[in-house]
XYZ file of C-alpha atoms in Angstrom:
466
model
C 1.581 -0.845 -13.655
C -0.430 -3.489 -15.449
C -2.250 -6.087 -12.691
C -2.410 -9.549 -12.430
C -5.729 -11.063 -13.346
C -7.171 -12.813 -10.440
C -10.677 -14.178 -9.721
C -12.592 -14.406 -6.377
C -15.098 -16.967 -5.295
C -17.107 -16.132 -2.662
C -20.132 -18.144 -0.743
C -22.271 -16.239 1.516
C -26.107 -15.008 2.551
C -26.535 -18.530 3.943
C -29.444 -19.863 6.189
C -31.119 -23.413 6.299
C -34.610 -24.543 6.704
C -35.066 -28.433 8.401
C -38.225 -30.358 7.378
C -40.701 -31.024 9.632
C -40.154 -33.597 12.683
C -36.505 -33.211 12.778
C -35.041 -33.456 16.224
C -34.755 -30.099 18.349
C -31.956 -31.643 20.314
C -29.669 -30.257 17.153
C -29.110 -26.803 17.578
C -25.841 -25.716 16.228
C -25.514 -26.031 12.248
C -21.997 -25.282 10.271
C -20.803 -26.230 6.775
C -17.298 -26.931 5.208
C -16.861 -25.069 1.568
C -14.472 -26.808 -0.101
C -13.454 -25.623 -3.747
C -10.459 -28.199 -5.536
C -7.002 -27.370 -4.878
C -7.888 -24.699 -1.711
C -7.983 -25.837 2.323
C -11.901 -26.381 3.588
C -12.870 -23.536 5.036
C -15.881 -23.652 8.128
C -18.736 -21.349 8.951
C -22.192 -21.032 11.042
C -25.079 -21.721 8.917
C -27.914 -19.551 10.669
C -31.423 -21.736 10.769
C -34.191 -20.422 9.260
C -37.469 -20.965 11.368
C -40.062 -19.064 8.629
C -40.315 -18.318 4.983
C -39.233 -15.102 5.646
C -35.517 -14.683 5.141
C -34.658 -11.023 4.758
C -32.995 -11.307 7.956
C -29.502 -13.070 6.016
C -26.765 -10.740 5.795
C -26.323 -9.973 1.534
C -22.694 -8.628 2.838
C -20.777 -11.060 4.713
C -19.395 -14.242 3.319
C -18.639 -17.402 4.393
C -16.171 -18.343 2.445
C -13.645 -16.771 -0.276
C -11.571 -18.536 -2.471
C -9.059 -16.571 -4.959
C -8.332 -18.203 -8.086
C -4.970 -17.020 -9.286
C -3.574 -17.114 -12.881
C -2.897 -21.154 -13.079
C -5.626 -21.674 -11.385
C -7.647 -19.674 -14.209
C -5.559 -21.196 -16.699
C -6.808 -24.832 -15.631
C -10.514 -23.465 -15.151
C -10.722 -22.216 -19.198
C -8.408 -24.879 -20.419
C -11.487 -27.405 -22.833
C -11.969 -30.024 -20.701
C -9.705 -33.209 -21.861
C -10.331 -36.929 -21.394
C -9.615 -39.122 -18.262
C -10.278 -42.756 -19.021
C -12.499 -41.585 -21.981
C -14.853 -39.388 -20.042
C -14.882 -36.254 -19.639
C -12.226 -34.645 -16.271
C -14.408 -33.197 -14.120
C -14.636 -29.525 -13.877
C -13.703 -26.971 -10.845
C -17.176 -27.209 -8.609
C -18.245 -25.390 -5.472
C -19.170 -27.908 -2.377
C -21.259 -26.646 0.957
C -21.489 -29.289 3.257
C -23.990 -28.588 5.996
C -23.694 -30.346 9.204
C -26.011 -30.117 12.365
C -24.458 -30.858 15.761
C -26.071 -31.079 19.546
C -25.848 -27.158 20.764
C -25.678 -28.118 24.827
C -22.643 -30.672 24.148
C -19.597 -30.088 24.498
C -17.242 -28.879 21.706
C -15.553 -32.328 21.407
C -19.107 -34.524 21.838
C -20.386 -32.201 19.122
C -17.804 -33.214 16.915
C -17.792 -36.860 17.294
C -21.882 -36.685 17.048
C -21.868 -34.073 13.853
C -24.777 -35.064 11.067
C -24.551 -34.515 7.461
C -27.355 -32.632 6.583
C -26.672 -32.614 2.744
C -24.318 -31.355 0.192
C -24.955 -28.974 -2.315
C -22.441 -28.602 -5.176
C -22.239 -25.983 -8.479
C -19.299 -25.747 -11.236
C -16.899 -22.716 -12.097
C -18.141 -23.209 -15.657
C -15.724 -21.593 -18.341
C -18.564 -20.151 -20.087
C -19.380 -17.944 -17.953
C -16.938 -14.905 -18.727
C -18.918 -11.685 -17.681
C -15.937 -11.533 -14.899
C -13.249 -10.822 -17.440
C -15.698 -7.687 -18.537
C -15.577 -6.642 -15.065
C -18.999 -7.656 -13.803
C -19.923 -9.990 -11.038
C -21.570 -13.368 -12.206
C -24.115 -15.016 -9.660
C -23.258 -19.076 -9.945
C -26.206 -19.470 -7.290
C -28.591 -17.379 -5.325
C -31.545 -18.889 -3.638
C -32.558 -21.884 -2.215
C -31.495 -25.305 -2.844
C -32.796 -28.715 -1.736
C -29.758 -31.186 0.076
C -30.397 -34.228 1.282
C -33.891 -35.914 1.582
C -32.487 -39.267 0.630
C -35.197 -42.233 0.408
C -38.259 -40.454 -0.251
C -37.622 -38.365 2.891
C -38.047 -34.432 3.077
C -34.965 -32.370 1.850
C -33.237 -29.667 3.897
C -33.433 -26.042 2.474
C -29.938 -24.339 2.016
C -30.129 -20.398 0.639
C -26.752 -19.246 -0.306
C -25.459 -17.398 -2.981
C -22.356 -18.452 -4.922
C -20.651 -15.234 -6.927
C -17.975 -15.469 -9.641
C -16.101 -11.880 -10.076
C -13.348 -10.347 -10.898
C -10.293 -9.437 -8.986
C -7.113 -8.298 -10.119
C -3.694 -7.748 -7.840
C -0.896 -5.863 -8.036
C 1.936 -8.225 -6.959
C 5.358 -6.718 -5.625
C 8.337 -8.224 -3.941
C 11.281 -7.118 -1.749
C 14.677 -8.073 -4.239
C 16.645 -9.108 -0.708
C 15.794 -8.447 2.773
C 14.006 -5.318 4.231
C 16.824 -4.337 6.337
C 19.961 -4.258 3.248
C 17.604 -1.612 1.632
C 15.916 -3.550 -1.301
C 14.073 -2.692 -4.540
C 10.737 -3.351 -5.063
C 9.945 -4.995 -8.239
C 6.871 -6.022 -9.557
C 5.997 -9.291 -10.424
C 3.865 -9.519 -13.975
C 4.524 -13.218 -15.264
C 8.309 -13.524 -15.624
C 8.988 -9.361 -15.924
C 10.310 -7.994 -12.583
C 9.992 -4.470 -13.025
C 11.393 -2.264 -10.374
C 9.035 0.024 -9.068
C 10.158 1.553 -5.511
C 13.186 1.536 -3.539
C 13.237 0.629 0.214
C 15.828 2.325 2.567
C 16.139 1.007 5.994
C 17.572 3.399 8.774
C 18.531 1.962 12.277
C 18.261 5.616 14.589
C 18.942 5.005 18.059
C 19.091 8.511 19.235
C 16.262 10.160 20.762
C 13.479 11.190 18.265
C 13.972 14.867 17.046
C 10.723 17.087 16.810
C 10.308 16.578 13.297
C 10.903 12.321 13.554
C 8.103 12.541 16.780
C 5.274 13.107 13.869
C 2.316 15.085 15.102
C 3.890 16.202 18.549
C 5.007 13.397 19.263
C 2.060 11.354 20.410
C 2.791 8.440 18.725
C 6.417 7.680 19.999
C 7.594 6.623 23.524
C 9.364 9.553 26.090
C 13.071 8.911 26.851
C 15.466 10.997 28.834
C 17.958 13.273 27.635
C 21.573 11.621 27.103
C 25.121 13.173 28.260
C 28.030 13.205 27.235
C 29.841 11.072 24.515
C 30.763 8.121 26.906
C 27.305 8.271 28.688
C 25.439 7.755 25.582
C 27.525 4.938 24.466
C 26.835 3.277 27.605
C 23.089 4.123 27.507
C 23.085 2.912 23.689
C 24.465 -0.516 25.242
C 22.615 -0.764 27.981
C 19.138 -0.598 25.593
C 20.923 -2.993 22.821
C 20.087 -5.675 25.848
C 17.014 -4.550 26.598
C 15.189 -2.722 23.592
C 14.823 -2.941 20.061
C 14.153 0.620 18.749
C 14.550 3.342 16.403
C 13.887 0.824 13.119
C 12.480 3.243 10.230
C 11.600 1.923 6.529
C 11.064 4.723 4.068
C 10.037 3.772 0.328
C 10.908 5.904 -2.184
C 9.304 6.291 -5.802
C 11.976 5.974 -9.145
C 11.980 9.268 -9.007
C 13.785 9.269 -5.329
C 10.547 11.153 -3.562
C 9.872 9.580 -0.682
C 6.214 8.156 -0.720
C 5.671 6.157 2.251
C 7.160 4.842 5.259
C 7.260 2.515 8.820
C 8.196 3.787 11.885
C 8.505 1.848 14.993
C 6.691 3.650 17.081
C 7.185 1.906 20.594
C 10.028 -0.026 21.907
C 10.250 -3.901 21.076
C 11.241 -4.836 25.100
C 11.010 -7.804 26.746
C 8.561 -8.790 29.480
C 9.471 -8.559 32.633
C 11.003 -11.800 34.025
C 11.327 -13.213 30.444
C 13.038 -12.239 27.422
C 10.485 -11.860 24.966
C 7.354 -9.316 23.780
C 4.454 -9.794 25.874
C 0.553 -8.754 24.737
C 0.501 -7.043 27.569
C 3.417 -4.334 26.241
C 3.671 -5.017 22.307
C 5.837 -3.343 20.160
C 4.204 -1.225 17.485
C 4.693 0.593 14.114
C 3.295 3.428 12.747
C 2.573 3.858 9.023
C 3.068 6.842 7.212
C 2.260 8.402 3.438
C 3.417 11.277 2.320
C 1.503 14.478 2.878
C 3.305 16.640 0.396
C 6.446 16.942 -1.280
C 9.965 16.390 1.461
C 11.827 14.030 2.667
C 12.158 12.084 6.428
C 11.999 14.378 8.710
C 11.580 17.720 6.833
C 8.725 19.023 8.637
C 6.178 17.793 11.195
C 3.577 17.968 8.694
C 5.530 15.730 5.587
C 3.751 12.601 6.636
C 0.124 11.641 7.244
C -0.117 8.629 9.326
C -2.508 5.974 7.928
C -2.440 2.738 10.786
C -0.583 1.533 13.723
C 0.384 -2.085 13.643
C 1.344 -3.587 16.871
C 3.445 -6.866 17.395
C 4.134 -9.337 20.406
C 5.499 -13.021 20.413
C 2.588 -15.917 22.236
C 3.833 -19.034 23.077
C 1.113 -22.073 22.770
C 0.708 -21.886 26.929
C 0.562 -18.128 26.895
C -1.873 -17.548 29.702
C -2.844 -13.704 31.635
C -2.044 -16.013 35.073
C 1.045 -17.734 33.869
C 4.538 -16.524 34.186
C 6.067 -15.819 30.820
C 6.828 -19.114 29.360
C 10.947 -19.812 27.479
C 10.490 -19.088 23.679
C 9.976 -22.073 21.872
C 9.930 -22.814 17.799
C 6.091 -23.273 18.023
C 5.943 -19.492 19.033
C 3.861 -17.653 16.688
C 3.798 -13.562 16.420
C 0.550 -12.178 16.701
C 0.069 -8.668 14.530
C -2.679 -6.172 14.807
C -3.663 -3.375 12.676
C -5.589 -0.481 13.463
C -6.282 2.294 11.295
C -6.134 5.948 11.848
C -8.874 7.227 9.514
C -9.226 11.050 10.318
C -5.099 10.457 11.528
C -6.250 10.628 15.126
C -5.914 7.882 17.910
C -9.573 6.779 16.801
C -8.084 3.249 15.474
C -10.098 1.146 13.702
C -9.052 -2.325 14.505
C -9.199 -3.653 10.718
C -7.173 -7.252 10.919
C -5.633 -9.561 13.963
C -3.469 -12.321 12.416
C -0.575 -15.046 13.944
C 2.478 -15.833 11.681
C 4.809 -18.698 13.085
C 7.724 -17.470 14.468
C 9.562 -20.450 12.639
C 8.109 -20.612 9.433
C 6.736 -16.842 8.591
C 3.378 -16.616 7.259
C 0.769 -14.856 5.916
C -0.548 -10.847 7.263
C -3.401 -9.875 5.695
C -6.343 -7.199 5.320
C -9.912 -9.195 4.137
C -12.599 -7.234 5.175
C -15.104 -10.068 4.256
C -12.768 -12.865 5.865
C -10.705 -11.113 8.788
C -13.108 -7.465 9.727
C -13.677 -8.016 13.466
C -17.368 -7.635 14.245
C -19.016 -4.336 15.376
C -18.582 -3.127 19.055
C -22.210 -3.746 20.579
C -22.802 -0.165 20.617
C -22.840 0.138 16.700
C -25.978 -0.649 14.773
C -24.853 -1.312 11.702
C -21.252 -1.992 10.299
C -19.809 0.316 7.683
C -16.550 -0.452 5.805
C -16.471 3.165 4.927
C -15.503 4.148 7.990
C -11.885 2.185 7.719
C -10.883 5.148 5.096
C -10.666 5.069 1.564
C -7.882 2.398 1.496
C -10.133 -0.037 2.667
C -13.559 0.929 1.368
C -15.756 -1.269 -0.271
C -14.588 -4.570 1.561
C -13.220 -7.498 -0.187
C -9.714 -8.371 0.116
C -7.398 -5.590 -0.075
C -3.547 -6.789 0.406
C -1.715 -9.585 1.873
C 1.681 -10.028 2.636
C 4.042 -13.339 2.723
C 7.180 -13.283 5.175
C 9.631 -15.815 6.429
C 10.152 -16.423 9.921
C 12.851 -15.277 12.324
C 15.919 -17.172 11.461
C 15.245 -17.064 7.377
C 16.050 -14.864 4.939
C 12.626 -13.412 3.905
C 11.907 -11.473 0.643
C 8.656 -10.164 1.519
C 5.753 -10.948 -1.523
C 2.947 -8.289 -1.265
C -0.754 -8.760 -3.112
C -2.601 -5.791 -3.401
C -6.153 -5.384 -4.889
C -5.724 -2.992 -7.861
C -9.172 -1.231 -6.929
C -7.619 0.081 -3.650
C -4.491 1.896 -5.593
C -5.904 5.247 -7.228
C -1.871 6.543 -7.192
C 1.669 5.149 -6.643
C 1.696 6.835 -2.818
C -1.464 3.940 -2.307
C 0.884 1.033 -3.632
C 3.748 2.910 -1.304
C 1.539 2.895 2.015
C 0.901 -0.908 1.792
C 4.329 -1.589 0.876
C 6.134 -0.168 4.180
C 3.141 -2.339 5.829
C 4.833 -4.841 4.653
C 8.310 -4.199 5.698
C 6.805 -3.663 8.719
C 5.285 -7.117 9.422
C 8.341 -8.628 8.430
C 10.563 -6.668 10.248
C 8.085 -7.143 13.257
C 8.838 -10.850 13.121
C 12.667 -9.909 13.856
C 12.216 -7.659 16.327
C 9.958 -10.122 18.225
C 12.807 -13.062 18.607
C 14.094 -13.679 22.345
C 16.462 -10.917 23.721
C 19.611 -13.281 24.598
C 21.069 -12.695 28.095
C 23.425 -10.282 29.016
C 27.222 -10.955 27.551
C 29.891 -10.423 29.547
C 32.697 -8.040 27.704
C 35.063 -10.779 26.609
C 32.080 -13.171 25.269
C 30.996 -9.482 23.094
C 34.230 -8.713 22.142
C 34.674 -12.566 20.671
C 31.302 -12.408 19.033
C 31.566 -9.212 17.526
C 34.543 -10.442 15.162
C 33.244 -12.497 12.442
C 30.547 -10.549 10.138
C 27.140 -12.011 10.959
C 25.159 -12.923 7.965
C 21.662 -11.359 9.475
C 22.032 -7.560 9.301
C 19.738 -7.066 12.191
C 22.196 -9.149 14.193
C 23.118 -6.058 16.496
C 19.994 -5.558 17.921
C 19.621 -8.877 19.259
């Protein structure tokens, strides 16, 4: 597997100094990083009240941009003519704003000051990131504003240039008709896993319970042939369970897999997943050689993702609200990193429920902050798949009416074997299948209404369960 070439921008370590005489009643400071082509993206910009600044965090950023293979293509492209001058080239802007901190949020808006900007190219010249090292554009201080004679702001940032290639994979059809996985290298699509999706609604078996069990809901033993086909109705209404993804290698080993964990139900009084009861997924990797369900031990679980459906008036006081197109489906990820219950809560993301989205792991963009307890933040602790921060995957689905071919980014550091590819893979089925199993659970059908629906084939293969 040969990666794509990708480059990240990143803006961070920033603090500001104000001259002398400037007005205390401004107390909050932010900044907008804009880089050409990308969406603005906002951040606090600490103030600095002495010299001293050893206090700024060298780890966390502000701002990441990743420049994909166009976008690199455009930066190194010789700069051409626009009118007979030169077109401008690809440039890093910080604009740092000061705002009254006692206001309120929308006063502090309309009252926000421009402090100054401060600006630096992507220059082409610089290439130490296709060598593999990180280039500093900026790191320091930097005068901005001070227009008129008057004393300049201090900004202290530091602007770094470095490489970062991706792995970049895609679901052939949807998750549920059992896809390939091909990757995506220019216009090769080179298969490189197969996906196999298994809809089990009978009670989990020993070996299917994974570790004793802890990780999937009880359920009470069935009877006979007639009373489990009523039963099986009955929780086709109110449950969506039993969903499993299992990716296999080209050699047919399975390497990886998603299963749901708890019960997709509805909350009570309204027909879709509450917060307060979300469904939830737990991803697997292979612990040895086997297949599903071989052995207790065959799988090592790796993270628990958990899904539920918010509507924009979602309140903990308000009754559940009708599902609406401007639902979104919230996902969290934990991860298991000694494959206890220890979770490590690593990203917490909405997708629209319409439109799909975007799931992803960023340790410098989406890493929730310490518990107050912890001293000091270590990204070690979130296992080997996510060590070292930076971005490590992302994953692009459709929403809950399309037909979504899931698109996975992975950071080729973070894959050391084809089982690390795997795990991140079913993550991704995951997500997407999340965002089916979190549309509204339509009323009950009366037996004629069922019988006249279930005639014509229904072109979404997770129809059933709905």
């Amino acid at each position: 597997m040969d990666p794509q070439p990708f480059v990240r921008v990143s803006v961070g370590q920033l603090g500001l100094k104000l001259p002398a005489g400037s007005k205390a009643s401004f107390q909050l400071c932010d900044c907008e990083v804009r880089l050409g082509g990308f969406p603005a993206q906002t951040a606090r910009v600490p103030l600095i009240h002495s010299p001293e600044f050893h206090t700024l965090d060298p780890f966390t950023n502000a701002a990441v941009f990743s420049l994909g293979e166009p976008d690199l293509r455009a930066l190194m492209a010789p700069p051409g003519l626009l009118l007979f001058r030169r077109a401008p080239r690809p440039r890093v802007e910080v604009a740092v704003y000061l705002s009254g901190g006692g206001a309120p949020r929308w006063w502090r808006s309309s009252r926000r000051r421009l402090v100054g900007v401060f600006r630096v190219e992507l220059a082409p010249e610089w290439r130490e990131w296709r060598e593999g090292k990180p280039v500093l554009l900026h790191h320091g201080w930097a005068g901005i504003g001070g227009k008129g004679g008057a004393a300049a702001a201090e900004l202290h940032l530091r602007v770094k240039m470095e490489a970062d290639p991706r792995y970049i994979f895609q679901f052939d059809d949807e998750v549920a008709l059992s896809p390939q996985v091909v990757q995506l290298h220019g216009r090769f699509h080179q298969p490189i896993f197969s996906c196999k999706f298994i809809r089990d609604r009978r009670r989990p078996s020993q070996s299917d319970a994974l570790l004793g069990g802890q990780y999937w809901p009880s359920s009470a033993g069935g009877g006979g042939e007639e009373d489990d086909a009523e039963m099986a109705a009955a929780m086709r209404r109110k449950e969506r369970k039993g969903w499993k993804v299992v990716i296999h290698d080209l050699s047919g080993s399975a390497v990886a897999a998603a299963f749901m964990a708890t019960p997709f139900v509805p909350a009570p009084g309204g027909d879709t997943v509450a917060r307060s009861n979300p469904g939830a997924w737990l991803i697997v990797r292979a612990a040895g050689v086997g297949t599903v369900g071989s052995s207790s031990d065959s799988w090592q679980p790796w993270g628990r993702l958990e899904a539920w459906r918010e509507s924009p008036s979602t309140s903990s006081s308000a009754p559940p609200a009708p599902a609406s197109s401007r639902d979104t489906v919230r996902l969290r990820l934990h991860l298991l990193p000694d494959g206890h219950d220890d979770c490590v809560l690593v990203s917490e993301a909405p997708l629209g429920s319409e439109k799909g989205g975007e799931f992803a792991i960023d340790m410098d963009r989406q890493a929730p902050p310490p518990p107050p307890e912890e001293e000091q933040y270590c990204a070690a602790r979130l296992g080997g798949a996510c060590a070292g921060g930076g971005f490590v995957m992302s994953c692009r689905v459709e929403g809950e009416g399309r037909s979504s071919r899931p698109v996975v980014q992975l950071a080729a550091r973070h894959v050391a074997c084809m089982e690390d590819a795997a795990m991140f893979v079913a993550l991704a089925a995951a997500v997407d299948l999340s965002v089916k199993a979190c549309r509204p659970f339509p009323p009950k059908k009366t037996a004629g209404k069922k019988a006249a629906s279930s005639s014509p084939a229904q072109s979404d293969p997770l129809e059933l369960d709905t």
